[in-house]
Short mmCIF file of C-alpha atoms in Angstrom, two decimals:
data_model
loop_
_atom_site.label_atom_id
_atom_site.label_comp_id
_atom_site.label_asym_id
_atom_site.label_seq_id
_atom_site.Cartn_x
_atom_site.Cartn_y
_atom_site.Cartn_z
CA MET A 239 73.06 21.41 167.87
CA LYS A 240 71.68 24.81 168.78
CA MET A 241 68.07 25.64 167.85
CA THR A 242 66.57 29.11 168.08
CA ASN A 243 63.31 28.48 166.15
CA ARG A 244 62.70 32.20 165.80
CA VAL A 245 60.69 34.06 163.22
CA VAL A 246 62.50 37.35 162.63
CA GLU A 247 61.81 40.72 161.07
CA ILE A 248 63.49 41.28 157.70
CA THR A 249 66.16 43.70 158.94
CA LYS A 250 66.96 41.47 161.92
CA GLY A 251 67.34 38.51 159.57
CA ILE A 252 69.78 40.50 157.43
CA GLU A 253 71.79 41.44 160.53
CA LYS A 254 71.93 37.80 161.64
CA VAL A 255 73.13 36.62 158.22
CA ILE A 256 75.92 39.22 158.15
CA SER A 257 77.07 38.67 161.74
CA SER A 258 77.21 34.89 161.40
CA LEU A 259 79.31 34.59 158.22
CA LYS A 260 83.03 34.96 157.55
CA MET A 261 84.78 36.16 154.43
CA VAL A 262 86.52 33.67 152.18
CA GLY A 263 90.27 33.52 151.55
CA THR A 264 92.20 35.38 148.87
CA GLU A 265 93.97 34.60 145.60
CA LEU A 266 96.04 36.35 142.94
CA VAL A 267 94.50 36.84 139.51
CA PRO A 268 95.82 38.53 136.35
CA LEU A 269 94.52 42.03 135.76
CA GLU A 270 92.79 40.76 132.61
CA ASN A 271 90.70 38.33 134.71
CA ALA A 272 89.93 40.64 137.63
CA LEU A 273 86.78 42.33 136.31
CA GLY A 274 83.95 41.96 138.84
CA ARG A 275 86.19 40.48 141.53
CA ILE A 276 86.38 41.84 145.09
CA LEU A 277 89.64 43.55 146.05
CA ALA A 278 91.33 41.98 149.09
CA LYS A 279 93.65 44.84 150.08
CA ASP A 280 93.90 48.59 149.57
CA LEU A 281 95.78 49.87 146.53
CA TYR A 282 98.20 52.74 147.18
CA ALA A 283 99.81 54.64 144.34
CA LYS A 284 103.49 53.98 143.69
CA TYR A 285 103.57 56.44 140.81
CA PRO A 286 101.96 59.85 140.27
CA LEU A 287 99.39 60.28 137.53
CA PRO A 288 100.27 61.93 135.26
CA ASN A 289 103.84 60.91 135.98
CA PHE A 290 105.16 64.06 134.24
CA ASP A 291 103.82 67.45 133.21
CA ASN A 292 102.20 67.03 129.79
CA SER A 293 100.26 69.03 127.26
CA ALA A 294 96.46 68.91 127.29
CA MET A 295 96.27 70.44 123.79
CA ASP A 296 97.98 70.49 120.43
CA GLY A 297 99.65 73.89 120.41
CA TYR A 298 102.68 76.00 121.21
CA GLY A 299 104.65 75.61 124.41
CA VAL A 300 105.90 78.98 125.61
CA SER A 301 107.51 80.69 128.57
CA ILE A 302 105.26 83.11 130.40
CA ILE A 303 108.08 85.68 130.45
CA ASP A 304 107.68 86.01 126.67
CA VAL A 305 104.00 87.01 126.76
CA GLY A 306 103.36 89.73 124.16
CA LYS A 307 106.62 89.00 122.34
CA LYS A 308 107.46 87.43 119.02
CA VAL A 309 109.36 84.13 119.48
CA LYS A 310 110.92 81.57 117.16
CA ILE A 311 109.77 77.95 116.95
CA TRP A 312 112.64 75.92 118.36
CA LYS A 313 111.47 72.31 117.84
CA ARG A 314 108.50 69.94 117.77
CA VAL A 315 107.66 67.52 120.63
CA LEU A 316 105.30 64.56 120.11
CA ALA A 317 103.68 62.26 122.68
CA GLY A 318 106.29 59.65 123.56
CA ASP A 319 109.28 61.84 122.67
CA SER A 320 112.03 62.04 125.25
CA VAL A 321 112.93 65.62 126.14
CA GLY A 322 115.51 64.74 128.79
CA ASP A 323 116.83 67.74 130.72
CA GLU A 324 116.52 70.14 127.81
CA VAL A 325 115.49 73.68 128.72
CA LEU A 326 113.53 75.97 126.42
CA PRO A 327 115.98 78.61 125.11
CA MET A 328 115.04 82.22 125.78
CA GLY A 329 113.00 83.84 123.04
CA THR A 330 111.77 80.53 121.61
CA CYS A 331 108.76 78.24 121.75
CA ILE A 332 107.98 74.66 120.76
CA LYS A 333 105.26 72.93 118.83
CA ILE A 334 103.83 70.34 121.22
CA MET A 335 101.19 67.66 120.79
CA THR A 336 98.58 66.40 123.27
CA GLY A 337 100.14 64.06 125.83
CA ALA A 338 103.72 65.09 125.09
CA LYS A 339 106.04 65.80 128.00
CA VAL A 340 106.44 69.51 128.69
CA PRO A 341 110.15 70.49 128.60
CA ASN A 342 111.74 72.58 131.33
CA GLY A 343 111.10 76.27 130.79
CA VAL A 344 107.68 75.77 129.16
CA ASN A 345 104.93 76.90 131.52
CA SER A 346 101.96 77.57 129.26
CA ILE A 347 100.40 75.99 126.16
CA ILE A 348 98.64 78.06 123.49
CA PRO A 349 96.28 76.08 121.20
CA PHE A 350 97.30 76.28 117.54
CA GLU A 351 94.03 77.97 116.60
CA ASP A 352 94.74 80.87 118.97
CA VAL A 353 98.01 81.84 117.26
CA GLU A 354 98.85 82.90 113.73
CA GLU A 355 102.18 81.47 112.58
CA SER A 356 104.27 83.52 110.16
CA GLY A 357 106.05 81.80 107.33
CA ASP A 358 109.49 82.21 108.91
CA ASP A 359 108.72 79.95 111.94
CA TRP A 360 107.94 82.82 114.28
CA ILE A 361 104.79 83.40 116.32
CA GLN A 362 103.38 86.30 118.31
CA ILE A 363 102.44 85.26 121.88
CA PRO A 364 99.09 86.87 122.84
CA ASN A 365 98.96 89.10 125.91
CA SER A 366 96.09 87.01 127.31
CA VAL A 367 98.25 83.93 127.98
CA LYS A 368 98.28 82.81 131.64
CA PRO A 369 100.66 80.47 133.52
CA ASN A 370 99.91 76.72 133.34
CA ASN A 371 97.33 77.05 130.57
CA HIS A 372 96.51 73.59 129.16
CA ILE A 373 99.25 71.83 131.15
CA ARG A 374 98.34 68.67 133.05
CA LYS A 375 100.58 68.76 136.09
CA MET A 376 102.40 65.73 137.44
CA GLY A 377 100.30 64.08 140.17
CA GLU A 378 97.20 66.24 139.69
CA ASP A 379 95.12 63.07 139.19
CA ILE A 380 96.90 60.72 141.60
CA SER A 381 99.69 61.50 144.06
CA VAL A 382 102.28 59.02 145.32
CA GLY A 383 101.05 57.20 148.43
CA GLU A 384 97.39 58.04 147.82
CA LYS A 385 94.85 55.27 148.44
CA ILE A 386 93.16 54.86 145.06
CA VAL A 387 91.14 51.64 145.37
CA GLU A 388 89.77 50.33 148.68
CA LYS A 389 89.65 46.80 150.00
CA GLY A 390 86.21 45.33 149.43
CA GLU A 391 85.49 47.21 146.21
CA LYS A 392 84.02 45.30 143.28
CA LEU A 393 86.52 45.89 140.50
CA SER A 394 85.13 47.68 137.46
CA ALA A 395 86.77 48.42 134.14
CA TYR A 396 87.61 51.85 135.55
CA SER A 397 89.17 50.59 138.78
CA LEU A 398 91.27 48.16 136.72
CA GLY A 399 92.45 51.19 134.74
CA LEU A 400 93.93 52.50 138.01
CA PHE A 401 95.81 49.24 138.53
CA ALA A 402 97.13 49.47 134.97
CA SER A 403 98.27 53.06 135.66
CA GLN A 404 100.49 51.66 138.43
CA GLY A 405 102.00 48.92 136.27
CA ILE A 406 100.29 46.15 138.27
CA SER A 407 99.72 42.85 136.46
CA PHE A 408 98.38 40.66 139.29
CA ILE A 409 95.75 41.63 141.85
CA GLU A 410 94.93 40.05 145.22
CA VAL A 411 91.19 39.43 145.37
CA PHE A 412 88.85 37.43 147.56
CA ARG A 413 88.08 33.97 146.28
CA LYS A 414 84.65 33.65 144.73
CA PRO A 415 82.07 32.19 147.14
CA ARG A 416 81.11 28.62 146.25
CA VAL A 417 77.35 28.12 146.16
CA VAL A 418 75.57 24.80 145.72
CA VAL A 419 71.87 24.63 144.94
CA PHE A 420 69.52 21.69 145.11
CA ALA A 421 65.79 21.24 145.15
CA THR A 422 63.92 18.49 146.93
CA GLY A 423 60.93 16.78 145.40
CA LYS A 424 60.47 13.71 143.22
CA GLU A 425 57.97 15.71 141.18
CA LEU A 426 60.80 17.89 139.83
CA LYS A 427 62.58 17.29 136.53
CA MET A 428 65.29 19.31 134.85
CA HIS A 429 64.58 21.25 131.67
CA PHE A 430 66.41 18.71 129.48
CA GLU A 431 64.30 15.75 130.72
CA ASN A 432 60.89 14.46 129.73
CA ILE A 433 58.14 14.85 132.30
CA GLU A 434 55.11 12.79 133.20
CA PRO A 435 51.66 14.38 133.70
CA HIS A 436 52.21 14.46 137.47
CA GLN A 437 55.65 16.10 137.28
CA ILE A 438 56.91 19.67 136.78
CA TYR A 439 60.07 21.29 135.50
CA ASN A 440 62.52 22.64 138.06
CA THR A 441 62.47 26.41 137.49
CA ASN A 442 63.84 27.52 140.86
CA SER A 443 67.28 25.94 140.70
CA PRO A 444 68.32 27.52 137.36
CA MET A 445 67.14 30.95 138.55
CA ILE A 446 68.94 30.68 141.90
CA LEU A 447 72.09 29.41 140.20
CA ASP A 448 72.16 32.25 137.70
CA ARG A 449 71.41 34.92 140.29
CA SER A 450 74.22 33.49 142.44
CA ARG A 451 76.54 33.79 139.47
CA GLU A 452 75.40 37.39 138.93
CA PHE A 453 76.20 38.06 142.59
CA GLY A 454 79.76 36.83 141.95
CA ALA A 455 79.64 33.19 143.08
CA GLU A 456 80.89 29.95 141.58
CA ILE A 457 77.92 27.62 141.29
CA SER A 458 77.08 23.92 141.35
CA LEU A 459 73.84 21.95 141.20
CA PHE A 460 73.18 18.80 143.22
CA ARG A 461 70.14 16.90 142.07
CA ILE A 462 67.92 15.04 144.54
CA SER A 463 65.58 12.52 143.00
CA GLY A 464 63.17 12.10 145.90
CA ASP A 465 61.85 13.39 149.21
CA SER A 466 63.56 10.94 151.57
CA LYS A 467 65.77 12.08 154.42
CA VAL A 468 68.46 9.62 153.34
CA GLU A 469 68.83 11.31 149.95
CA ILE A 470 68.67 14.81 151.39
CA LYS A 471 71.29 14.05 154.05
CA LYS A 472 73.56 12.53 151.41
CA ALA A 473 73.28 15.73 149.36
CA ILE A 474 74.02 17.82 152.46
CA LYS A 475 77.12 15.75 153.26
CA ASN A 476 78.38 16.21 149.70
CA SER A 477 77.81 19.96 149.95
CA LEU A 478 79.88 20.71 153.04
CA SER A 479 82.91 21.87 151.04
CA TYR A 480 80.88 24.82 149.76
CA ASP A 481 80.40 28.23 151.36
CA LEU A 482 76.63 28.39 150.94
CA ILE A 483 74.01 25.69 150.49
CA VAL A 484 70.69 26.84 149.05
CA THR A 485 67.65 24.60 148.96
CA SER A 486 64.29 25.31 147.41
CA GLY A 487 61.26 23.56 148.85
CA GLY A 488 60.75 21.34 151.85
CA VAL A 489 60.67 24.09 154.48
CA SER A 490 56.93 24.27 155.17
CA VAL A 491 54.93 21.95 157.42
CA GLY A 492 53.93 19.48 154.72
CA GLU A 493 54.06 15.81 155.67
CA ALA A 494 56.74 14.98 153.08
CA ASP A 495 58.86 18.10 153.71
CA PHE A 496 62.01 16.65 155.27
CA THR A 497 64.52 19.36 154.39
CA HIS A 498 64.76 21.22 157.69
CA GLU A 499 64.63 18.00 159.67
CA SER A 500 67.44 16.54 157.56
CA PHE A 501 69.63 19.62 158.06
CA SER A 502 68.99 19.56 161.80
CA GLU A 503 70.08 15.94 162.00
CA MET A 504 73.27 16.90 160.12
CA GLY A 505 74.11 19.39 162.89
CA MET A 506 72.75 22.65 161.52
CA GLU A 507 72.58 25.55 163.96
CA THR A 508 69.31 27.26 163.10
CA ILE A 509 69.82 31.03 163.27
CA PHE A 510 66.27 31.87 162.27
CA SER A 511 63.44 29.62 161.19
CA GLY A 512 61.09 32.08 159.55
CA VAL A 513 60.78 35.67 158.39
CA HIS A 514 57.92 38.14 158.81
CA ILE A 515 57.47 38.54 155.07
CA LYS A 516 54.77 37.71 152.55
CA PRO A 517 55.45 35.68 150.50
CA GLY A 518 58.18 33.50 151.96
CA LYS A 519 57.62 33.28 155.71
CA PRO A 520 59.10 29.72 155.99
CA THR A 521 62.56 30.95 154.86
CA THR A 522 65.17 29.45 157.19
CA PHE A 523 68.83 30.31 157.69
CA GLY A 524 71.52 28.47 159.61
CA LYS A 525 75.03 27.02 159.58
CA ILE A 526 76.75 23.68 159.62
CA GLY A 527 80.19 24.59 160.91
CA ASP A 528 81.31 27.46 158.67
CA VAL A 529 78.93 26.52 155.86
CA ALA A 530 75.89 28.79 155.49
CA VAL A 531 72.52 27.18 154.78
CA LEU A 532 69.55 28.98 153.25
CA ASN A 533 66.30 26.99 152.99
CA LEU A 534 63.84 28.74 150.68
CA PRO A 535 60.15 28.08 150.00
CA GLY A 536 59.40 26.06 146.89
CA ASN A 537 56.98 28.55 145.34
CA PRO A 538 59.03 30.36 142.67
CA SER A 539 58.21 33.98 143.49
CA ALA A 540 58.34 33.36 147.25
CA GLY A 541 61.67 31.54 147.03
CA LEU A 542 63.38 33.92 144.62
CA ILE A 543 62.23 37.09 146.38
CA ASN A 544 63.73 35.82 149.63
CA PHE A 545 66.88 34.78 147.79
CA GLU A 546 67.12 38.35 146.48
CA ILE A 547 67.24 39.49 150.10
CA PHE A 548 68.98 36.81 152.15
CA GLY A 549 70.88 34.96 149.43
CA ARG A 550 72.29 38.20 148.07
CA ILE A 551 73.33 39.33 151.56
CA ALA A 552 74.95 35.96 152.37
CA ILE A 553 76.97 35.88 149.14
CA SER A 554 77.99 39.53 149.60
CA GLN A 555 79.18 38.95 153.16
CA ILE A 556 81.13 35.82 152.22
CA SER A 557 82.66 37.51 149.17
CA GLY A 558 84.26 40.33 151.18
CA ILE A 559 82.50 43.10 149.28
CA ARG A 560 82.29 46.37 151.23
CA ALA A 561 78.94 47.51 149.82
CA LYS A 562 77.07 44.44 151.03
CA HIS A 563 73.72 45.98 151.89
CA ILE A 564 70.74 46.12 149.56
CA GLY A 565 70.42 49.43 147.74
CA ILE A 566 67.11 51.21 147.23
CA VAL A 567 65.77 53.90 144.94
CA GLU A 568 63.05 56.18 146.27
CA CYS A 569 60.42 56.81 143.61
CA GLU A 570 56.72 57.49 143.15
CA ILE A 571 54.22 54.68 142.68
CA LEU A 572 52.17 55.04 139.50
CA GLU A 573 48.82 53.79 140.79
CA ASN A 574 46.86 53.07 143.95
CA LEU A 575 47.78 49.81 145.66
CA LYS A 576 45.86 47.87 148.30
CA VAL A 577 47.23 44.96 150.32
CA LYS A 578 46.20 43.05 153.40
CA SER A 579 47.88 44.60 156.42
CA GLY A 580 49.41 42.57 159.24
CA LYS A 581 52.38 41.24 157.26
CA ASN A 582 55.37 42.84 155.54
CA THR A 583 54.25 42.39 151.93
CA VAL A 584 56.45 42.19 148.84
CA VAL A 585 55.01 43.67 145.66
CA LEU A 586 56.76 42.90 142.38
CA GLY A 587 56.73 45.60 139.73
CA TYR A 588 58.59 47.62 137.15
CA PHE A 589 60.57 50.81 137.71
CA ASP A 590 61.14 52.78 134.51
CA GLY A 591 63.60 55.24 136.00
CA SER A 592 60.86 57.61 137.13
CA VAL A 593 57.94 55.69 138.66
CA PHE A 594 57.15 52.21 140.00
CA LYS A 595 54.27 50.26 138.49
CA PRO A 596 53.07 47.19 140.46
CA LEU A 597 52.36 44.01 138.53
CA LYS A 598 48.74 42.89 138.46
CA LYS A 599 49.59 39.18 138.71
CA ARG A 600 52.07 38.34 141.44
CA SER A 601 51.05 35.07 143.11
CA PRO A 602 53.84 33.34 145.11
CA GLY A 603 53.63 30.27 142.86
CA MET A 604 54.12 32.17 139.60
CA VAL A 605 57.32 32.36 137.53
CA LYS A 606 56.37 34.91 134.86
CA PRO A 607 56.18 37.90 137.26
CA LEU A 608 59.85 37.39 138.11
CA HIS A 609 60.62 37.96 134.43
CA GLU A 610 58.24 40.88 133.96
CA ALA A 611 59.39 42.76 137.07
CA ASN A 612 62.73 44.45 137.48
CA GLY A 613 62.38 44.67 141.23
CA PHE A 614 59.99 45.01 144.12
CA ILE A 615 58.89 47.08 147.07
CA ILE A 616 58.24 45.82 150.60
CA LEU A 617 55.27 47.33 152.40
CA ASP A 618 55.39 47.50 156.19
CA LYS A 619 52.86 45.31 157.98
CA SER A 620 51.01 48.45 159.11
CA VAL A 621 50.28 49.48 155.50
CA SER A 622 47.02 48.49 153.82
CA GLU A 623 46.95 51.08 151.05
CA ILE A 624 49.41 53.20 149.08
CA LYS A 625 48.07 56.14 147.07
CA SER A 626 49.27 56.94 143.56
CA GLY A 627 52.09 59.48 143.75
CA SER A 628 53.28 58.27 147.15
CA PHE A 629 56.99 57.58 147.51
CA VAL A 630 58.10 53.96 147.83
CA ARG A 631 61.49 52.28 148.23
CA PHE A 632 62.32 50.22 145.15
CA ILE A 633 64.74 47.26 145.30
CA SER A 634 66.18 46.24 141.94
CA THR A 635 66.52 42.63 140.77
CA LYS A 636 67.97 43.69 137.42
CA PHE A 637 70.86 46.09 137.47
CA ASP A 638 70.46 47.32 133.89
CA TRP A 639 68.82 50.73 133.75
CA SER A 640 68.49 50.62 129.96
CA SER A 641 65.23 51.77 128.43
CA GLU A 642 63.28 50.57 125.40
CA PHE A 643 62.99 54.19 124.28
CA GLN A 644 65.63 56.88 124.65
CA LYS A 645 64.80 59.44 127.31
CA GLU A 646 66.31 62.89 127.69
CA LEU A 647 69.92 62.48 128.81
CA LEU A 648 70.84 66.07 129.54
CA THR A 649 70.25 67.84 132.84
CA TYR A 650 69.12 71.45 132.45
#
């Protein structure tokens, strides 16, 4: 067993998590089940898009050599009609609908409203008509051999549209990371159980489980009824088939906190044993073989904030996602903020799309601030005061940028 017993800076901790973890294996899934999965290999186009020249408008298909002339309507072409190798006869035009294949000889489309049709199926082509008007050219969107979706991308509805455009029914993706969560402490009861006056409900495990699921993991919960090393080590042994073990509680120096000791006795390599962050300094990260272990503080805000950083990074690295780092939004802070310098300090708050407003109540042991906030900022240990209007770096915990009231959508 290798022990480092190091307290690390936040960015160094992130680097250590990423460098110590491997990606999971791959599997094939139907296109219909691939939303939100991580692509395991690049997608190259087999077919152009569009795969033939087609009309972008309902109108008349004409030859540019007939500009300024009167031509006869030859036929009508609808989307889905086969035109084969037919060539537009000289001195004629066609009626063509949006999406229909453009026949040979047609090299410009005139919208219906720009032409007056005479009753004898003749039209006058305006002198203003230019080549390739309103024609979507074959391959102008996607060319054959072009890389259109990259390995490591999280598949959206729009990226799946690209797979559909190539006639692909099954997609190779990375397997979902398997995350198991358990909390130590005989004082903890689940939400569906009755509690005694000296007991509390387990709030951390449901939050960690659901955030893990939002990060793309498959989740399980192992319950531990007490604070004995025997029970904790049994839970650890039963968790070694997972990719990431997350515990909440038992990482401080309390007399009955056996979690870290139990993991060490099970062969955990401790990669870091604390983080320069407030709240959540006791956060510990390590590995048992290829299984990642994240020990979080038991205080809800402290534990979940550190899970937002290190749990998110661990799941992202294991999942194979390319954009694994935590994104930030630079914005102004709405009011003056004072903190005690000397520690990197997390401040929960709400970003409304324009400014960040810190929460008034944000004690490490509280649960409600996690609900009220939609993210947080981290102040450097040198900072003791931030003035209203200063720019801060906001980290989101809720990826929905919806607003209670509709703001102006247009950019002027």
